[in-house]
One Martini backbone bead per residue (centre of mass of N, CA, C, O) as a GRO file, in nm:
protein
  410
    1UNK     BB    1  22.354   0.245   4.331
    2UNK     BB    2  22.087   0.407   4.440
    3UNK     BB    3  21.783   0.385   4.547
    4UNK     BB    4  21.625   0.646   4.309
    5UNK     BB    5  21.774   0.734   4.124
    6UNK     BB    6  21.763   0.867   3.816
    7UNK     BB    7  21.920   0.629   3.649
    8UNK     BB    8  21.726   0.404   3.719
    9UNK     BB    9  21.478   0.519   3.644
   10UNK     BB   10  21.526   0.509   3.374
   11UNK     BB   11  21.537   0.217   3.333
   12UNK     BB   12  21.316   0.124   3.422
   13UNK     BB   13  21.125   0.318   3.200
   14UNK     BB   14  21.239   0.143   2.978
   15UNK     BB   15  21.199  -0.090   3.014
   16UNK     BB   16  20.856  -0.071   3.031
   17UNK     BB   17  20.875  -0.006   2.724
   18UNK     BB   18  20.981  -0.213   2.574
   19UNK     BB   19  20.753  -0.412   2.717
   20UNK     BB   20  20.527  -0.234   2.554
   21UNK     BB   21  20.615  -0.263   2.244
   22UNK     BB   22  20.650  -0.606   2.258
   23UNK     BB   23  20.350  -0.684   2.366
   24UNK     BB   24  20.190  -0.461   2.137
   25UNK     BB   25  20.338  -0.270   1.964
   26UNK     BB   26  20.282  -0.018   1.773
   27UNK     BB   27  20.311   0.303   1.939
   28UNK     BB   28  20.244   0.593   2.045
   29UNK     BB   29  20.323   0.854   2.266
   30UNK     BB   30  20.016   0.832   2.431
   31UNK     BB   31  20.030   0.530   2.442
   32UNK     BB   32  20.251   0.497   2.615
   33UNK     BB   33  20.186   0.682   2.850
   34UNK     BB   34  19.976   0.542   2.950
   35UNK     BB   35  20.109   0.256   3.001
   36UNK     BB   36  20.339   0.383   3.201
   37UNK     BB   37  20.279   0.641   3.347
   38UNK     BB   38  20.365   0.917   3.252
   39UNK     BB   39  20.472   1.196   3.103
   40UNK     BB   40  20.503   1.359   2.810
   41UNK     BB   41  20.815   1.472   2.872
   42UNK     BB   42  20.905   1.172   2.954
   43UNK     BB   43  20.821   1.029   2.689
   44UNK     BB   44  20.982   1.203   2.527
   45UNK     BB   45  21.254   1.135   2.634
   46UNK     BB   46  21.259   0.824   2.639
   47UNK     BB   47  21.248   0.804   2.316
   48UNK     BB   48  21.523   0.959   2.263
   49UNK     BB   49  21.697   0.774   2.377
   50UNK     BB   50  21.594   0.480   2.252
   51UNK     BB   51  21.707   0.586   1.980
   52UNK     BB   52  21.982   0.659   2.061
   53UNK     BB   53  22.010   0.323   2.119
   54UNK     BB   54  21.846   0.162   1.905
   55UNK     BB   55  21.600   0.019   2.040
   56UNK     BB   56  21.425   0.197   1.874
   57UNK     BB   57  21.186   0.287   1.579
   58UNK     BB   58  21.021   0.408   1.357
   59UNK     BB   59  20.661   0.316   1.243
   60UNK     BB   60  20.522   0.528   1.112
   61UNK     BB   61  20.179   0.609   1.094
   62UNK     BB   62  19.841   0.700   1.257
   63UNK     BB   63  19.588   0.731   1.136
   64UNK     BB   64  19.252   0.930   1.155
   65UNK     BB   65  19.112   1.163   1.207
   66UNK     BB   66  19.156   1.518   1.220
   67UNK     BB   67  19.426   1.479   1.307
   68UNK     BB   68  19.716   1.448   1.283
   69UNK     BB   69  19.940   1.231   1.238
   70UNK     BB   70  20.097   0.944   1.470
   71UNK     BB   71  20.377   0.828   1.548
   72UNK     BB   72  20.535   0.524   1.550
   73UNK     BB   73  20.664   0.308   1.777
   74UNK     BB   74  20.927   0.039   1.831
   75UNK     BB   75  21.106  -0.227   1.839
   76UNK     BB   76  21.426  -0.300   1.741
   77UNK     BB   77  21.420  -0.608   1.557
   78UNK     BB   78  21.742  -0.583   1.414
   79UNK     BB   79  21.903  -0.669   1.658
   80UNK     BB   80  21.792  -0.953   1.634
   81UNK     BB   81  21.774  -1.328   1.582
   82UNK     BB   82  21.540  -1.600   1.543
   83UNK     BB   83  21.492  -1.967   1.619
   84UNK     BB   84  21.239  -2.239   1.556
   85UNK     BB   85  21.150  -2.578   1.639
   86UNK     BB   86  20.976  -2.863   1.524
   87UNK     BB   87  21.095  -3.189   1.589
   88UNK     BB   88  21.005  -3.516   1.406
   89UNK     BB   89  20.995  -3.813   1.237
   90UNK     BB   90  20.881  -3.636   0.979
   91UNK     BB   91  20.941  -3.323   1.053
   92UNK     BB   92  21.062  -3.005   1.004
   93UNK     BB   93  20.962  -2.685   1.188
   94UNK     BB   94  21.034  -2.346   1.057
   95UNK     BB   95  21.112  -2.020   1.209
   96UNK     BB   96  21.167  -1.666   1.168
   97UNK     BB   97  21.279  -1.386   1.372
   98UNK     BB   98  21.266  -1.099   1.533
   99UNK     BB   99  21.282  -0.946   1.859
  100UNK     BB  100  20.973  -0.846   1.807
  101UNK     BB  101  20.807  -1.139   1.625
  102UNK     BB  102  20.859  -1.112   1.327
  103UNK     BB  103  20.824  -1.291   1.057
  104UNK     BB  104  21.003  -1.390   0.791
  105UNK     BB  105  21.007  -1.714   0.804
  106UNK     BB  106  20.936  -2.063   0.667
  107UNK     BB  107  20.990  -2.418   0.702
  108UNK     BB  108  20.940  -2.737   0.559
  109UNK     BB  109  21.122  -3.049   0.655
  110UNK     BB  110  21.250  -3.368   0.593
  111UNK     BB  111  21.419  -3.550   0.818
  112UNK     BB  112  21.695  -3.752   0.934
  113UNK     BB  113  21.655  -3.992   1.248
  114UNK     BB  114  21.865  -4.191   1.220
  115UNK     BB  115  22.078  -4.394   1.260
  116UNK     BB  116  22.359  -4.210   1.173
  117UNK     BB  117  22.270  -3.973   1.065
  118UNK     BB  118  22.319  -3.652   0.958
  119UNK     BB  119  22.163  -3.450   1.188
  120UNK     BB  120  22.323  -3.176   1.194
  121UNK     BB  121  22.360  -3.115   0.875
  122UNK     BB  122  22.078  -3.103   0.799
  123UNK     BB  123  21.996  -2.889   0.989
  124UNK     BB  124  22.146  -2.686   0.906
  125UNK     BB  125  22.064  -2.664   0.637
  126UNK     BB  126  21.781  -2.572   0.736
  127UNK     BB  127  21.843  -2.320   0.859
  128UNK     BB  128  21.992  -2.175   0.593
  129UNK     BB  129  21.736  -2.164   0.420
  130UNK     BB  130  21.568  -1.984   0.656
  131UNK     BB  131  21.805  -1.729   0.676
  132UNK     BB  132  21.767  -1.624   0.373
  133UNK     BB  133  21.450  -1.624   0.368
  134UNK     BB  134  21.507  -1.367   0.571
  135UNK     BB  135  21.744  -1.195   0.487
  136UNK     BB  136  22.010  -1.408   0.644
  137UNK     BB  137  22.223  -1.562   0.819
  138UNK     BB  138  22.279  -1.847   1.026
  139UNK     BB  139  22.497  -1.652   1.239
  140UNK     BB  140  22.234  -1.428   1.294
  141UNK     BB  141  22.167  -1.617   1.523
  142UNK     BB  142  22.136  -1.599   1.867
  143UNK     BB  143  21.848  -1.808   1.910
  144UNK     BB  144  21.794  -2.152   1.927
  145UNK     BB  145  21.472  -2.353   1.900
  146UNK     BB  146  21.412  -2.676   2.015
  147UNK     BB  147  21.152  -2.913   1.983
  148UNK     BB  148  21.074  -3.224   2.152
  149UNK     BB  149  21.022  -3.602   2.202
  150UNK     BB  150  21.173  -3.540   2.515
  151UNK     BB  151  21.398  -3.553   2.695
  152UNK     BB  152  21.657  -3.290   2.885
  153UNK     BB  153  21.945  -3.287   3.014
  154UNK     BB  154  22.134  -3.017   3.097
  155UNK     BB  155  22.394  -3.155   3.238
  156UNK     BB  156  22.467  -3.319   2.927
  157UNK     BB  157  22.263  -3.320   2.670
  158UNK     BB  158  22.051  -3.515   2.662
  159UNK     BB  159  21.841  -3.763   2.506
  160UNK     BB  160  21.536  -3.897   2.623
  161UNK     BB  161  21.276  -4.034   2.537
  162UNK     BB  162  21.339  -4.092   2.227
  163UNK     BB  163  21.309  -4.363   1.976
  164UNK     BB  164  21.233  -4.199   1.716
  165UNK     BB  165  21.505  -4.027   1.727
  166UNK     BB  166  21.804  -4.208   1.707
  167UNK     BB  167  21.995  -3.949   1.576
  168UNK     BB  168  21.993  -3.816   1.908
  169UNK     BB  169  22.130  -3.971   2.038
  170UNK     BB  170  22.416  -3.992   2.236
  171UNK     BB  171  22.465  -3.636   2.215
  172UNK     BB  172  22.545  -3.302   2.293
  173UNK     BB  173  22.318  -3.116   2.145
  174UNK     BB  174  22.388  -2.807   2.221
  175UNK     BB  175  22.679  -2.845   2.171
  176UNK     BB  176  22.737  -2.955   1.869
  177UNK     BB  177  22.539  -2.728   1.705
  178UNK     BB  178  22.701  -2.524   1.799
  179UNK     BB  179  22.977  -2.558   1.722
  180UNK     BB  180  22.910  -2.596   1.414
  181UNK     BB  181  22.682  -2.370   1.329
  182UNK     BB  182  22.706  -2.095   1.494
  183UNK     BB  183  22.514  -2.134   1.762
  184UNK     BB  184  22.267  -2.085   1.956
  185UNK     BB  185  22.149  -2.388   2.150
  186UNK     BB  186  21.804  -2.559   2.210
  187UNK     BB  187  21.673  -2.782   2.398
  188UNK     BB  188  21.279  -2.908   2.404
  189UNK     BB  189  21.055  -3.045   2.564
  190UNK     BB  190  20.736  -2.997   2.371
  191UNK     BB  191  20.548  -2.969   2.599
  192UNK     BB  192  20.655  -2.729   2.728
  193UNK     BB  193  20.595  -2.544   2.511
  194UNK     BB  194  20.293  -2.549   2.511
  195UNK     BB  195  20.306  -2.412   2.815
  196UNK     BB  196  20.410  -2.164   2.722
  197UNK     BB  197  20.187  -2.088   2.501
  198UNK     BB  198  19.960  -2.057   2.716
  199UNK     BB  199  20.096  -1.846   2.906
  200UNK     BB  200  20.098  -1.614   2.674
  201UNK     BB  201  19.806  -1.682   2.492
  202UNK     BB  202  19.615  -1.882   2.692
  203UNK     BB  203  19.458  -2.022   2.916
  204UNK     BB  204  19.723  -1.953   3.146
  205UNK     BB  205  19.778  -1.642   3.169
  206UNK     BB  206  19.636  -1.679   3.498
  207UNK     BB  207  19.831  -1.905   3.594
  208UNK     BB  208  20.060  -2.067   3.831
  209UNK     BB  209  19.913  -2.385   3.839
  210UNK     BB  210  19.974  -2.638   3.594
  211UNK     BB  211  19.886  -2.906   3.415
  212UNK     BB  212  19.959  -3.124   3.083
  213UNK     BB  213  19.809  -3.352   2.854
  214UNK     BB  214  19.936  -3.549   2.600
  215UNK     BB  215  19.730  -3.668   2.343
  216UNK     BB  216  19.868  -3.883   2.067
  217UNK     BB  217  20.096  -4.114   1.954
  218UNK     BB  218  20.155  -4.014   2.248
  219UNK     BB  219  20.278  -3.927   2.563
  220UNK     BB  220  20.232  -3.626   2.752
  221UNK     BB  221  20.415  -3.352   2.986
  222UNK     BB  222  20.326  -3.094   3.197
  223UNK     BB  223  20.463  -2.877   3.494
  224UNK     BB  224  20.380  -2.569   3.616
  225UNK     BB  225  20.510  -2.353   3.908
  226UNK     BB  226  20.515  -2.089   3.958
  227UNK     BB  227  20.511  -2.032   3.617
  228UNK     BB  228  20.733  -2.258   3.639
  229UNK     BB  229  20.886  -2.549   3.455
  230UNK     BB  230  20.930  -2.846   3.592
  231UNK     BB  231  21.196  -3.052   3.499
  232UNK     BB  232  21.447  -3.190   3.692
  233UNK     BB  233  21.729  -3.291   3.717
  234UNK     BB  234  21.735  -3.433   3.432
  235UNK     BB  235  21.451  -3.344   3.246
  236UNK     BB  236  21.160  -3.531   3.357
  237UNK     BB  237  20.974  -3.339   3.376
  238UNK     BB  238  20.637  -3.495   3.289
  239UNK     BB  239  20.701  -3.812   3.229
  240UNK     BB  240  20.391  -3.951   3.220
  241UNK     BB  241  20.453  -4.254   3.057
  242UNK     BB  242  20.585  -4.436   3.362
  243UNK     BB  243  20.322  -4.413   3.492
  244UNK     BB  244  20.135  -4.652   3.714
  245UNK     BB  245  19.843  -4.816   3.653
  246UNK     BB  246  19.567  -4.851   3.604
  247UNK     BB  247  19.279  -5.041   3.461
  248UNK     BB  248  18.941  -4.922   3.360
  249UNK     BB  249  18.828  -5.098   3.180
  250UNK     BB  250  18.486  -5.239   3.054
  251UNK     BB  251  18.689  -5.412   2.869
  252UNK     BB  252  18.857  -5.663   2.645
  253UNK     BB  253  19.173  -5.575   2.499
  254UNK     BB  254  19.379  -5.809   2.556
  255UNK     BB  255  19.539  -5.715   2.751
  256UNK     BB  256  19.867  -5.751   3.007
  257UNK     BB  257  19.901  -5.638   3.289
  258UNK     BB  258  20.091  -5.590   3.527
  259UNK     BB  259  20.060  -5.582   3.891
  260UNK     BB  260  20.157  -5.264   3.923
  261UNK     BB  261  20.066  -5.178   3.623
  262UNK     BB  262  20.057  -4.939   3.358
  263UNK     BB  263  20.123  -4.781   3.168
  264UNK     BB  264  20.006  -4.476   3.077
  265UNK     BB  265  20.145  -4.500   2.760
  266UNK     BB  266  19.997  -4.788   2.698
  267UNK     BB  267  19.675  -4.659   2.762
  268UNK     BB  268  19.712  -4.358   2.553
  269UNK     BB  269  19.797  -4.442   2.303
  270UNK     BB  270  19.717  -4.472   1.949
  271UNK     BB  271  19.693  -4.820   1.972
  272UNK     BB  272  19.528  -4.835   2.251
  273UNK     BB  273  19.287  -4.642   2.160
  274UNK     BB  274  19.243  -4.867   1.894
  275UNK     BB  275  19.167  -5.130   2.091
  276UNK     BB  276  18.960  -4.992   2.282
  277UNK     BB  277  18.771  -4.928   2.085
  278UNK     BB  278  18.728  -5.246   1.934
  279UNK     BB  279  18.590  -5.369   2.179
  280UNK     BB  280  18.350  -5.144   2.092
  281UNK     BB  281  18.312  -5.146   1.798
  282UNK     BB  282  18.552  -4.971   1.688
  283UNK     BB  283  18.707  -4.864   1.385
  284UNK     BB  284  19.017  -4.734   1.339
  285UNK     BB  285  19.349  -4.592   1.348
  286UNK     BB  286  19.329  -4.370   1.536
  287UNK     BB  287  19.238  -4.204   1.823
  288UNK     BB  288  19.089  -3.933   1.713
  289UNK     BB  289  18.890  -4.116   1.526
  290UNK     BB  290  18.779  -4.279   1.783
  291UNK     BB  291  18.650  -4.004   1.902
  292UNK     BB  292  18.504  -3.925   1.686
  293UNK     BB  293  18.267  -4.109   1.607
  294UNK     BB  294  18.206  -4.047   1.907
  295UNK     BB  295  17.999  -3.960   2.166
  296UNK     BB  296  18.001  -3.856   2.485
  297UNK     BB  297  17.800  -4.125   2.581
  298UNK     BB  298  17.992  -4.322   2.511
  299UNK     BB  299  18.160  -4.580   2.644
  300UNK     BB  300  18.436  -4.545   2.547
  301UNK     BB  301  18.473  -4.263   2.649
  302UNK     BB  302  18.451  -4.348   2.963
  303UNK     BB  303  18.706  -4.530   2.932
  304UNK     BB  304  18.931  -4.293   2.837
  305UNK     BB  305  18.831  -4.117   3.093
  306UNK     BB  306  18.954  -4.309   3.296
  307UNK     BB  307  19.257  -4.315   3.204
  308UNK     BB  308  19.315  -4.023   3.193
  309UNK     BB  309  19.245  -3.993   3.532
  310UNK     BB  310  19.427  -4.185   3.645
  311UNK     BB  311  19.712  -4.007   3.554
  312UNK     BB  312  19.584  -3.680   3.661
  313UNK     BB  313  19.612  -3.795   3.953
  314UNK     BB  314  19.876  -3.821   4.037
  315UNK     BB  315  19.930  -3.468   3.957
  316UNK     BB  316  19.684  -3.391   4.209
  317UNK     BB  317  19.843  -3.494   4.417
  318UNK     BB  318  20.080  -3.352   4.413
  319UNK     BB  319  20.046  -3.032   4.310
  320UNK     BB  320  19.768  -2.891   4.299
  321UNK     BB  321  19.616  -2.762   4.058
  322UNK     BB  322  19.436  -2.507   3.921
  323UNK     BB  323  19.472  -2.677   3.599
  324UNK     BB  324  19.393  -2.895   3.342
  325UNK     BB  325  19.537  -2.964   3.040
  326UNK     BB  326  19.460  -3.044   2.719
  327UNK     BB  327  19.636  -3.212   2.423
  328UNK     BB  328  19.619  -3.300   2.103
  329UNK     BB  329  19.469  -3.461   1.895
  330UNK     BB  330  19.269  -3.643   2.093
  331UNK     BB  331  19.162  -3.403   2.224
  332UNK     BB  332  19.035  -3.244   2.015
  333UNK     BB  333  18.827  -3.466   1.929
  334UNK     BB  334  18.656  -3.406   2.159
  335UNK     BB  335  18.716  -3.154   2.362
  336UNK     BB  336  18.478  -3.025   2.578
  337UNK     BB  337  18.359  -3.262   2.648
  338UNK     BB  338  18.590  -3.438   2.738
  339UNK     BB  339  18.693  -3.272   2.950
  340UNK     BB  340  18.446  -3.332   3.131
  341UNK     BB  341  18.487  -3.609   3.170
  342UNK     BB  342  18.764  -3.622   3.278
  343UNK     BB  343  18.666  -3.438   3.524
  344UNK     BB  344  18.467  -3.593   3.619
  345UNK     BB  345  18.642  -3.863   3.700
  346UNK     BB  346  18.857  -3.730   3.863
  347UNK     BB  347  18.670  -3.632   4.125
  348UNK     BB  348  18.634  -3.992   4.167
  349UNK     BB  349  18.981  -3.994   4.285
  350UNK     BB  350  18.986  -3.694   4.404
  351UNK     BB  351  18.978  -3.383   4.605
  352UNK     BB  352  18.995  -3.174   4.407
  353UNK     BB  353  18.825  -3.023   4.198
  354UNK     BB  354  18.986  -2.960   3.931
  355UNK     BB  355  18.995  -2.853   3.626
  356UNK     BB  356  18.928  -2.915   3.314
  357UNK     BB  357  19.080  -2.854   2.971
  358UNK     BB  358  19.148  -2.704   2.674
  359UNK     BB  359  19.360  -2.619   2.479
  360UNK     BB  360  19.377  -2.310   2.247
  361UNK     BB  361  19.623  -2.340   2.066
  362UNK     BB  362  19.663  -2.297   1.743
  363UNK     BB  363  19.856  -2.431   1.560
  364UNK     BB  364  20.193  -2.480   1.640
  365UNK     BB  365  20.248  -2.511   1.983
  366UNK     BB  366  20.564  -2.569   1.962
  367UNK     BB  367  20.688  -2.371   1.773
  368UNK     BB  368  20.566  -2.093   1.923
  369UNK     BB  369  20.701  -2.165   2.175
  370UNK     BB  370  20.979  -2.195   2.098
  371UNK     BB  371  20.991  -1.894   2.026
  372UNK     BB  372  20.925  -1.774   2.271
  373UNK     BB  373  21.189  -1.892   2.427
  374UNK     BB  374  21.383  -1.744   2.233
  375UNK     BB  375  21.261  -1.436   2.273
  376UNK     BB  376  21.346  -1.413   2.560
  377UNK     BB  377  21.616  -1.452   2.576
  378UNK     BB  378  21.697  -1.232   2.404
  379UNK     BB  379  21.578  -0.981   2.514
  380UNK     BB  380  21.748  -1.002   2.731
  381UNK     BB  381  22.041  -0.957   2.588
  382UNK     BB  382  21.959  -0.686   2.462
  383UNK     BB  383  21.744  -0.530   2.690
  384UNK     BB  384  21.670  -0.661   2.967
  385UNK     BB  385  21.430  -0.838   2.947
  386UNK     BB  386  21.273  -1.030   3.155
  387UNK     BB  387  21.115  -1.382   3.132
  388UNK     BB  388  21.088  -1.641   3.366
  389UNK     BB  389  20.870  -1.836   3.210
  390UNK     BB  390  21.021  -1.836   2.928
  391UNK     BB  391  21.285  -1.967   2.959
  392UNK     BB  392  21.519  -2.142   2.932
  393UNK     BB  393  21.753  -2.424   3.026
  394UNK     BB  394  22.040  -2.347   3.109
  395UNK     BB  395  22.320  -2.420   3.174
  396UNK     BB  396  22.444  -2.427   3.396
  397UNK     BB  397  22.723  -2.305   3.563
  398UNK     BB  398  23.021  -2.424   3.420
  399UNK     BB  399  22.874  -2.695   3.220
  400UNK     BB  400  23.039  -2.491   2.996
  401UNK     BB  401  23.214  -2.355   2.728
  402UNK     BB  402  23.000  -2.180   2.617
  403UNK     BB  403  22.917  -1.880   2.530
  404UNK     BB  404  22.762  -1.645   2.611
  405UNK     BB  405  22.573  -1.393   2.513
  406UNK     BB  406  22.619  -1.064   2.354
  407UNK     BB  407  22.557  -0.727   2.363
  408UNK     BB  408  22.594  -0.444   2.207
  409UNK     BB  409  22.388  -0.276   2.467
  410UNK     BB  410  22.554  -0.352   2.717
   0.00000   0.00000   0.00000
């Protein structure tokens, strides 16, 4: 095909039509026409085509003003179904969605997460729960992202870093849940997701390299470089819980750390962190609890504030982000006030300057994150809409036999 034939130039102005009417919603035509910039004949004739393809779909009408009502379109969002979910060792949250991103349904239910159990059946179980609850079968899911507290190496299918859950581990995730339950599943370690959803809607919207660091019963990161997620070799990028630091802190709080240094995920996961509470006279349960407590120019949170800089000046000598995120129970207790002591403590101990910020989005950001990168997969396959930044990581090319999905509309 020649490029700027008529034929290409068609496909381009549809993937654009698509692609502002998943990411805005039902628009009128006059509404979409300033947004691609065409001219009105030529948006009504790309609306009348990608209608004849099943693409798009009349959504109503916007009424207001003195003059007829507006007709509404949309993207077809009953061409495919996806599911996300958050899987931790108390609860698996799921919901189910059409691939224009609208929700169908919820459910949360705690799953059996031990050596042994049959992790497979009870998680079909509750996916079949909830694409009932959406008024489909669970055939009928395009595909399945689950997030996870730890590694998955694409090239085994295995997770690693995740004691919490050891019926999971062991066993290639994604290729026995699809040939069992027959459908794509992939999974994926929950703060990337969480850096999902914050570049699709959160503070990272406009940032192309930041790093974040997930500090709530356990600690993680995420790496994001060139808008894309930096997973490594095995699927261990971001696993900054092995990273060795020192301990700055300027209490006895008991513990013995090897002469190499702490780990860092034995000095900020929330043991750790009311350990070290307890040596400034602060009694807590959780880390959240004991930086509740706590004002902004508290010593504990000073010493709590050099720990977890200690661990983010090793991401930013390596990466040099523009931008440092905290998420997590114990980042949300503190706020930004805490993240800007966290920034304090940083540039005490590197060149670049990095602004250190909290995570913007609330409620389930691991869930969120996880849908955005089912939408992206599927919308790729049925529309053609690439989004990048956002999709899951496929097995490599060869290294699996299952095959990809195909869209009747391609």
């Amino acid at each position: 095909m020649r490029a700027g034939s008529p034929r290409m130039l068609r496909e381009i102005n549809d993937r654009a039509a698509i692609e502002v009417l998943l990411r805005e919603g039902p628009l009128t035509r006059a509404e979409l026409e300033l947004a691609i910039g065409l001219s009105k004949p030529a948006t009504a004739q790309l609306l009348t085509r990608l209608e004849l393809d099943n693409l798009v779909t009349k959504a109503g009408v916007r009424g207001g003003g003195r003059g007829p009502r507006a007709q509404l379109w949309a993207a077809n969002g009953g061409l495919a179904f996806v599911a996300a979910v958050d899987l931790t060792p108390h609860v698996a949250d799921f919901v189910v969605a059409d691939v224009a991103g609208v929700v169908l349904a919820e459910y949360r239910t705690p799953l059996p997460v031990h050596a042994g159990a049959d992790v497979v059946g009870t998680f079909g179980e509750a996916l079949q729960k909830v694409a009932e609850e959406a008024g489909i079968e669970r055939e009928d899911l395009a595909h399945v992202v689950i997030g996870a507290q730890g590694a998955f190496d694409p090239r085994t299918g295995l997770l690693s870093s995740a004691p919490h859950i050891p019926g999971w581990l062991g066993f290639d995730v994604p290729q026995k849940l699809s040939d069992e339950l027959g459908v794509d599943v992939l999974i994926e370690n929950d703060v990337n997701l969480v850096a999902v959803e914050e570049m699709t809607v959160g503070m990272a919207q406009d940032v192309d390299d930041f790093v974040m660091v997930w500090l709530s019963e356990g600690v993680g990161g995420a790496v994001v470089i060139g808008r894309r997620l930096l997973r490594g070799a095995t699927g261990g990028g971001g696993e900054i819980d092995w990273m060795r630091v020192p301990d700055p802190a300027t209490v006895d709080t008991g513990d013995v750390w090897p002469a190499a240094g702490a780990r860092f995920g034995n000095l900020v996961d929330s043991p750790a962190i009311c350990r070290l509470a307890a040596a400034h006279g602060i009694q807590a349960d959780t880390a959240w609890d004991a930086v509740a407590k706590t004002g902004p120019d508290h010593p504990f949170r000073h010493d709590l504030a050099k720990r977890v800089a200690g661990g983010v000046a090793n991401l930013v000598a390596v990466a040099d982000p523009q931008l440092v995120l905290l998420c997590g129970d114990t980042s949300r207790a503190g706020g930004e006030e805490f993240a800007a002591l966290v920034q304090e403590k940083l540039h005490e101990l590197v060149l670049p300057r990095t602004p250190v910020g909290c995570a913007s989005v609330q409620g389930n950001a691991v869930r969120a994150g996880a849908l955005q990168s089912a939408l992206a997969t599927t919308r790729e396959d049925v529309f053609g809409v690439v989004t990048p930044t956002l999709l899951g990581s496929r097995r490599p090319e060869g290294d699996s036999t299952r095959p990809r999905p195909t869209s009747p509309n391609r």
